[in-house]
Amino acid sequence: MIFFHPHIGSGYRSASLFPKRILVLGESHYCGDACANCGSQAHPECAGFTRKVVADYLNPANEREGWMNTYLKFERSLVGRETTPAESRRIWDDIAFYNYLQVAMGGPRKAGTTEQYQAAAEPFFSVLNQLHPDLLIVWGKRLWDNLPSERWQDGEAVNVEGYSVQNGYYLLQDGGRVRAFCVYHPSTGYDWAYWHKVIKKMADD
């Protein structure tokens, strides 16, 4: 069951800014409420969590907070330049964003349990089949290593300036496939100029 519904930009399906449909995959939300039944129908008000996070980031009236730098650095890696607030809105209007784990963590950088990663596989495939992206950009190696191995096809080796980019394809129900690759998590140690080169190469191949 999809609990945290994805952000789907208004221009996602037309892909006016990017030549391919892009789905960005984060790992998890974090929440200090520590509900024992997080991710269940008992909390329908939380289903829009992902969409609210993106909306809060894009709202110029909101005070700038540290977590917003994650989204800022990543969007710059998509276009290869520093961005204005107006450009930020256009970028996020043209992509989709989904967090893989369907329960919230108790704090930033915390990992889920093996069972939580496994339970998130079915909702993940539902999102892939619903959105049919061309590219799946995965935030962080920990998430990459915990993604499901079923419906997977290894990609050919890709090297960008000496770095081997982990990549492959997820197969869709209709016979299509989604090219998936891993970038460093943009919350820390993320050189957006370098990762723009990686993203561009993966999109162009």
PDB file of C-alpha atoms in Angstrom:
ATOM      1  CA  MET A   1       0.000   0.000   0.000  1.00  0.00           C
ATOM      2  CA  ILE A   2       1.284   3.446  -0.921  1.00  0.00           C
ATOM      3  CA  PHE A   3       1.070   5.557   2.220  1.00  0.00           C
ATOM      4  CA  PHE A   4       3.254   8.582   1.447  1.00  0.00           C
ATOM      5  CA  HIS A   5       1.931   9.562  -1.967  1.00  0.00           C
ATOM      6  CA  PRO A   6       4.483  10.943  -4.439  1.00  0.00           C
ATOM      7  CA  HIS A   7       4.843  14.534  -5.462  1.00  0.00           C
ATOM      8  CA  ILE A   8       3.922  14.646  -9.154  1.00  0.00           C
ATOM      9  CA  GLY A   9       4.721  17.957 -10.772  1.00  0.00           C
ATOM     10  CA  SER A  10       2.071  19.518 -12.975  1.00  0.00           C
ATOM     11  CA  GLY A  11       4.415  19.273 -15.964  1.00  0.00           C
ATOM     12  CA  TYR A  12       5.738  15.795 -15.212  1.00  0.00           C
ATOM     13  CA  ARG A  13       3.929  13.974 -17.994  1.00  0.00           C
ATOM     14  CA  SER A  14       4.655  16.603 -20.635  1.00  0.00           C
ATOM     15  CA  ALA A  15       8.317  16.908 -19.530  1.00  0.00           C
ATOM     16  CA  SER A  16       8.603  20.416 -20.926  1.00  0.00           C
ATOM     17  CA  LEU A  17      11.872  21.224 -19.107  1.00  0.00           C
ATOM     18  CA  PHE A  18      13.525  17.809 -19.320  1.00  0.00           C
ATOM     19  CA  PRO A  19      13.517  15.536 -22.384  1.00  0.00           C
ATOM     20  CA  LYS A  20      12.713  12.506 -20.224  1.00  0.00           C
ATOM     21  CA  ARG A  21      10.342  11.857 -17.328  1.00  0.00           C
ATOM     22  CA  ILE A  22      12.326  11.868 -14.084  1.00  0.00           C
ATOM     23  CA  LEU A  23      11.320  10.195 -10.826  1.00  0.00           C
ATOM     24  CA  VAL A  24      13.552  11.068  -7.886  1.00  0.00           C
ATOM     25  CA  LEU A  25      13.677   8.466  -5.120  1.00  0.00           C
ATOM     26  CA  GLY A  26      14.475   9.528  -1.562  1.00  0.00           C
ATOM     27  CA  GLU A  27      14.818   7.074   1.281  1.00  0.00           C
ATOM     28  CA  SER A  28      12.456   8.223   4.034  1.00  0.00           C
ATOM     29  CA  HIS A  29      10.725  10.967   5.915  1.00  0.00           C
ATOM     30  CA  TYR A  30      11.475  11.560   9.546  1.00  0.00           C
ATOM     31  CA  CYS A  31       8.964  12.524  12.175  1.00  0.00           C
ATOM     32  CA  GLY A  32       9.252  13.061  15.907  1.00  0.00           C
ATOM     33  CA  ASP A  33       5.752  11.844  16.764  1.00  0.00           C
ATOM     34  CA  ALA A  34       6.833   8.183  16.954  1.00  0.00           C
ATOM     35  CA  CYS A  35       3.377   6.794  16.182  1.00  0.00           C
ATOM     36  CA  ALA A  36       3.318   3.057  16.795  1.00  0.00           C
ATOM     37  CA  ASN A  37       1.223   2.512  13.679  1.00  0.00           C
ATOM     38  CA  CYS A  38       2.917   4.941  11.290  1.00  0.00           C
ATOM     39  CA  GLY A  39       2.055   4.105   7.700  1.00  0.00           C
ATOM     40  CA  SER A  40      -1.374   2.728   8.513  1.00  0.00           C
ATOM     41  CA  GLN A  41      -4.804   3.992   7.568  1.00  0.00           C
ATOM     42  CA  ALA A  42      -5.092   5.315  11.121  1.00  0.00           C
ATOM     43  CA  HIS A  43      -3.164   8.397   9.958  1.00  0.00           C
ATOM     44  CA  PRO A  44      -4.708   9.504   6.645  1.00  0.00           C
ATOM     45  CA  GLU A  45      -3.622  13.080   7.354  1.00  0.00           C
ATOM     46  CA  CYS A  46       0.006  12.008   6.817  1.00  0.00           C
ATOM     47  CA  ALA A  47      -0.500  10.618   3.307  1.00  0.00           C
ATOM     48  CA  GLY A  48       0.365  14.004   1.797  1.00  0.00           C
ATOM     49  CA  PHE A  49       3.631  14.319   3.739  1.00  0.00           C
ATOM     50  CA  THR A  50       5.866  14.109   0.656  1.00  0.00           C
ATOM     51  CA  ARG A  51       3.839  16.644  -1.277  1.00  0.00           C
ATOM     52  CA  LYS A  52       3.843  19.024   1.666  1.00  0.00           C
ATOM     53  CA  VAL A  53       7.630  18.808   2.020  1.00  0.00           C
ATOM     54  CA  VAL A  54       8.095  19.831  -1.619  1.00  0.00           C
ATOM     55  CA  ALA A  55       5.480  22.582  -1.290  1.00  0.00           C
ATOM     56  CA  ASP A  56       7.165  23.901   1.863  1.00  0.00           C
ATOM     57  CA  TYR A  57      10.520  23.950   0.103  1.00  0.00           C
ATOM     58  CA  LEU A  58       9.094  25.921  -2.827  1.00  0.00           C
ATOM     59  CA  ASN A  59       7.115  28.408  -0.723  1.00  0.00           C
ATOM     60  CA  PRO A  60       9.122  31.676  -0.711  1.00  0.00           C
ATOM     61  CA  ALA A  61       7.256  32.830   2.409  1.00  0.00           C
ATOM     62  CA  ASN A  62       8.819  30.049   4.485  1.00  0.00           C
ATOM     63  CA  GLU A  63      11.975  30.685   6.438  1.00  0.00           C
ATOM     64  CA  ARG A  64      14.930  28.893   4.886  1.00  0.00           C
ATOM     65  CA  GLU A  65      15.883  25.792   6.898  1.00  0.00           C
ATOM     66  CA  GLY A  66      18.911  23.509   6.687  1.00  0.00           C
ATOM     67  CA  TRP A  67      17.050  20.558   5.164  1.00  0.00           C
ATOM     68  CA  MET A  68      16.114  22.687   2.161  1.00  0.00           C
ATOM     69  CA  ASN A  69      19.738  22.665   0.996  1.00  0.00           C
ATOM     70  CA  THR A  70      19.264  18.998   0.069  1.00  0.00           C
ATOM     71  CA  TYR A  71      16.592  19.932  -2.462  1.00  0.00           C
ATOM     72  CA  LEU A  72      18.489  22.992  -3.651  1.00  0.00           C
ATOM     73  CA  LYS A  73      21.701  21.086  -4.371  1.00  0.00           C
ATOM     74  CA  PHE A  74      19.841  18.322  -6.136  1.00  0.00           C
ATOM     75  CA  GLU A  75      17.832  20.615  -8.403  1.00  0.00           C
ATOM     76  CA  ARG A  76      21.061  22.359  -9.398  1.00  0.00           C
ATOM     77  CA  SER A  77      22.511  19.010 -10.416  1.00  0.00           C
ATOM     78  CA  LEU A  78      19.542  18.529 -12.732  1.00  0.00           C
ATOM     79  CA  VAL A  79      20.137  21.740 -14.658  1.00  0.00           C
ATOM     80  CA  GLY A  80      23.861  22.304 -14.079  1.00  0.00           C
ATOM     81  CA  ARG A  81      23.667  25.836 -12.689  1.00  0.00           C
ATOM     82  CA  GLU A  82      22.634  27.844  -9.663  1.00  0.00           C
ATOM     83  CA  THR A  83      18.896  28.311  -9.566  1.00  0.00           C
ATOM     84  CA  THR A  84      16.485  31.110  -8.709  1.00  0.00           C
ATOM     85  CA  PRO A  85      13.233  30.513  -6.769  1.00  0.00           C
ATOM     86  CA  ALA A  86      11.293  30.740 -10.019  1.00  0.00           C
ATOM     87  CA  GLU A  87      13.542  28.127 -11.620  1.00  0.00           C
ATOM     88  CA  SER A  88      13.184  25.904  -8.554  1.00  0.00           C
ATOM     89  CA  ARG A  89       9.423  25.852  -8.986  1.00  0.00           C
ATOM     90  CA  ARG A  90       9.677  25.010 -12.660  1.00  0.00           C
ATOM     91  CA  ILE A  91      12.133  22.179 -11.978  1.00  0.00           C
ATOM     92  CA  TRP A  92       9.977  20.532  -9.303  1.00  0.00           C
ATOM     93  CA  ASP A  93       6.891  21.075 -11.454  1.00  0.00           C
ATOM     94  CA  ASP A  94       8.504  18.914 -14.135  1.00  0.00           C
ATOM     95  CA  ILE A  95       9.628  15.950 -12.019  1.00  0.00           C
ATOM     96  CA  ALA A  96       8.148  13.455  -9.566  1.00  0.00           C
ATOM     97  CA  PHE A  97       9.510  12.698  -6.105  1.00  0.00           C
ATOM     98  CA  TYR A  98       8.797   9.698  -3.886  1.00  0.00           C
ATOM     99  CA  ASN A  99      10.245   8.429  -0.631  1.00  0.00           C
ATOM    100  CA  TYR A 100      10.828   4.688  -0.677  1.00  0.00           C
ATOM    101  CA  LEU A 101      10.110   3.734   2.945  1.00  0.00           C
ATOM    102  CA  GLN A 102       6.429   3.949   3.795  1.00  0.00           C
ATOM    103  CA  VAL A 103       7.003   4.579   7.489  1.00  0.00           C
ATOM    104  CA  ALA A 104       8.749   7.626   8.941  1.00  0.00           C
ATOM    105  CA  MET A 105      12.061   7.408  10.742  1.00  0.00           C
ATOM    106  CA  GLY A 106      12.581   8.968  14.166  1.00  0.00           C
ATOM    107  CA  GLY A 107      15.330  11.307  12.951  1.00  0.00           C
ATOM    108  CA  PRO A 108      17.504  12.255   9.966  1.00  0.00           C
ATOM    109  CA  ARG A 109      19.955   9.739   8.469  1.00  0.00           C
ATOM    110  CA  LYS A 110      18.344   6.801  10.309  1.00  0.00           C
ATOM    111  CA  ALA A 111      17.936   3.555   8.387  1.00  0.00           C
ATOM    112  CA  GLY A 112      14.834   1.405   8.272  1.00  0.00           C
ATOM    113  CA  THR A 113      14.696  -2.229   9.286  1.00  0.00           C
ATOM    114  CA  THR A 114      15.106  -5.056   6.808  1.00  0.00           C
ATOM    115  CA  GLU A 115      11.372  -5.711   7.096  1.00  0.00           C
ATOM    116  CA  GLN A 116      10.536  -2.070   6.353  1.00  0.00           C
ATOM    117  CA  TYR A 117      12.653  -2.036   3.200  1.00  0.00           C
ATOM    118  CA  GLN A 118      11.065  -5.282   2.050  1.00  0.00           C
ATOM    119  CA  ALA A 119       7.545  -4.060   2.784  1.00  0.00           C
ATOM    120  CA  ALA A 120       8.176  -0.949   0.691  1.00  0.00           C
ATOM    121  CA  ALA A 121       8.862  -2.946  -2.494  1.00  0.00           C
ATOM    122  CA  GLU A 122       5.236  -3.430  -3.547  1.00  0.00           C
ATOM    123  CA  PRO A 123       4.292   0.264  -3.167  1.00  0.00           C
ATOM    124  CA  PHE A 124       7.479   1.193  -5.016  1.00  0.00           C
ATOM    125  CA  PHE A 125       6.573  -0.959  -8.005  1.00  0.00           C
ATOM    126  CA  SER A 126       3.056   0.491  -7.947  1.00  0.00           C
ATOM    127  CA  VAL A 127       4.523   3.984  -8.247  1.00  0.00           C
ATOM    128  CA  LEU A 128       6.831   2.925 -11.085  1.00  0.00           C
ATOM    129  CA  ASN A 129       3.954   1.391 -13.029  1.00  0.00           C
ATOM    130  CA  GLN A 130       1.741   4.390 -12.361  1.00  0.00           C
ATOM    131  CA  LEU A 131       4.254   7.090 -13.303  1.00  0.00           C
ATOM    132  CA  HIS A 132       6.236   5.189 -15.940  1.00  0.00           C
ATOM    133  CA  PRO A 133       9.371   7.354 -15.607  1.00  0.00           C
ATOM    134  CA  ASP A 134      12.233   7.182 -18.058  1.00  0.00           C
ATOM    135  CA  LEU A 135      14.835   7.821 -15.350  1.00  0.00           C
ATOM    136  CA  LEU A 136      14.865   6.848 -11.683  1.00  0.00           C
ATOM    137  CA  ILE A 137      17.461   8.849  -9.733  1.00  0.00           C
ATOM    138  CA  VAL A 138      18.147   7.207  -6.369  1.00  0.00           C
ATOM    139  CA  TRP A 139      19.427   9.289  -3.457  1.00  0.00           C
ATOM    140  CA  GLY A 140      22.234   7.493  -1.630  1.00  0.00           C
ATOM    141  CA  LYS A 141      24.007   4.145  -1.678  1.00  0.00           C
ATOM    142  CA  ARG A 142      22.231   2.837   1.425  1.00  0.00           C
ATOM    143  CA  LEU A 143      18.883   3.108  -0.299  1.00  0.00           C
ATOM    144  CA  TRP A 144      20.335   1.748  -3.537  1.00  0.00           C
ATOM    145  CA  ASP A 145      21.625  -1.337  -1.712  1.00  0.00           C
ATOM    146  CA  ASN A 146      18.194  -1.930  -0.158  1.00  0.00           C
ATOM    147  CA  LEU A 147      16.093  -1.648  -3.306  1.00  0.00           C
ATOM    148  CA  PRO A 148      14.330  -4.821  -4.496  1.00  0.00           C
ATOM    149  CA  SER A 149      16.250  -7.154  -6.789  1.00  0.00           C
ATOM    150  CA  GLU A 150      13.186  -8.556  -8.537  1.00  0.00           C
ATOM    151  CA  ARG A 151      12.203  -7.125 -11.933  1.00  0.00           C
ATOM    152  CA  TRP A 152      15.782  -5.853 -12.222  1.00  0.00           C
ATOM    153  CA  GLN A 153      18.163  -5.910 -15.164  1.00  0.00           C
ATOM    154  CA  ASP A 154      21.808  -4.883 -14.810  1.00  0.00           C
ATOM    155  CA  GLY A 155      23.019  -2.006 -16.954  1.00  0.00           C
ATOM    156  CA  GLU A 156      26.314  -1.705 -18.804  1.00  0.00           C
ATOM    157  CA  ALA A 157      29.255  -0.117 -17.027  1.00  0.00           C
ATOM    158  CA  VAL A 158      29.173   3.686 -17.013  1.00  0.00           C
ATOM    159  CA  ASN A 159      32.195   5.726 -15.957  1.00  0.00           C
ATOM    160  CA  VAL A 160      32.199   9.492 -15.426  1.00  0.00           C
ATOM    161  CA  GLU A 161      35.580  11.050 -14.625  1.00  0.00           C
ATOM    162  CA  GLY A 162      36.848   7.883 -12.986  1.00  0.00           C
ATOM    163  CA  TYR A 163      33.681   7.153 -11.011  1.00  0.00           C
ATOM    164  CA  SER A 164      31.705   4.008 -11.820  1.00  0.00           C
ATOM    165  CA  VAL A 165      28.001   4.874 -11.803  1.00  0.00           C
ATOM    166  CA  GLN A 166      25.794   2.089 -10.457  1.00  0.00           C
ATOM    167  CA  ASN A 167      22.900   1.619 -12.833  1.00  0.00           C
ATOM    168  CA  GLY A 168      20.426  -0.778 -14.360  1.00  0.00           C
ATOM    169  CA  TYR A 169      16.764  -1.101 -15.274  1.00  0.00           C
ATOM    170  CA  TYR A 170      13.498  -1.920 -13.541  1.00  0.00           C
ATOM    171  CA  LEU A 171      11.025  -3.759 -15.743  1.00  0.00           C
ATOM    172  CA  LEU A 172       7.432  -2.525 -15.849  1.00  0.00           C
ATOM    173  CA  GLN A 173       4.211  -4.473 -16.156  1.00  0.00           C
ATOM    174  CA  ASP A 174       3.616  -3.220 -19.695  1.00  0.00           C
ATOM    175  CA  GLY A 175       7.025  -4.427 -20.873  1.00  0.00           C
ATOM    176  CA  GLY A 176       8.702  -1.044 -20.595  1.00  0.00           C
ATOM    177  CA  ARG A 177      11.707  -0.405 -18.442  1.00  0.00           C
ATOM    178  CA  VAL A 178      13.010   2.397 -16.241  1.00  0.00           C
ATOM    179  CA  ARG A 179      16.680   3.313 -16.212  1.00  0.00           C
ATOM    180  CA  ALA A 180      17.814   3.592 -12.585  1.00  0.00           C
ATOM    181  CA  PHE A 181      21.057   4.940 -11.190  1.00  0.00           C
ATOM    182  CA  CYS A 182      22.472   6.060  -7.880  1.00  0.00           C
ATOM    183  CA  VAL A 183      23.837   9.471  -6.888  1.00  0.00           C
ATOM    184  CA  TYR A 184      25.321  10.500  -3.569  1.00  0.00           C
ATOM    185  CA  HIS A 185      22.688  11.650  -1.140  1.00  0.00           C
ATOM    186  CA  PRO A 186      22.471  15.426  -1.643  1.00  0.00           C
ATOM    187  CA  SER A 187      22.178  16.150   2.078  1.00  0.00           C
ATOM    188  CA  THR A 188      25.958  16.072   2.470  1.00  0.00           C
ATOM    189  CA  GLY A 189      29.123  15.893   0.372  1.00  0.00           C
ATOM    190  CA  TYR A 190      27.218  16.485  -2.866  1.00  0.00           C
ATOM    191  CA  ASP A 191      29.009  18.265  -5.703  1.00  0.00           C
ATOM    192  CA  TRP A 192      26.068  19.288  -7.839  1.00  0.00           C
ATOM    193  CA  ALA A 193      28.281  20.331 -10.782  1.00  0.00           C
ATOM    194  CA  TYR A 194      29.804  16.849 -10.961  1.00  0.00           C
ATOM    195  CA  TRP A 195      26.507  15.047 -10.521  1.00  0.00           C
ATOM    196  CA  HIS A 196      25.030  17.130 -13.323  1.00  0.00           C
ATOM    197  CA  LYS A 197      27.570  15.467 -15.623  1.00  0.00           C
ATOM    198  CA  VAL A 198      26.455  12.053 -14.392  1.00  0.00           C
ATOM    199  CA  ILE A 199      22.758  12.821 -14.766  1.00  0.00           C
ATOM    200  CA  LYS A 200      23.254  14.281 -18.230  1.00  0.00           C
ATOM    201  CA  LYS A 201      25.220  11.241 -19.396  1.00  0.00           C
ATOM    202  CA  MET A 202      22.605   8.830 -18.058  1.00  0.00           C
ATOM    203  CA  ALA A 203      19.817  10.834 -19.662  1.00  0.00           C
ATOM    204  CA  ASP A 204      21.579  11.110 -23.009  1.00  0.00           C
ATOM    205  CA  ASP A 205      22.668   7.455 -23.377  1.00  0.00           C
TER     206      ASP A 205
END
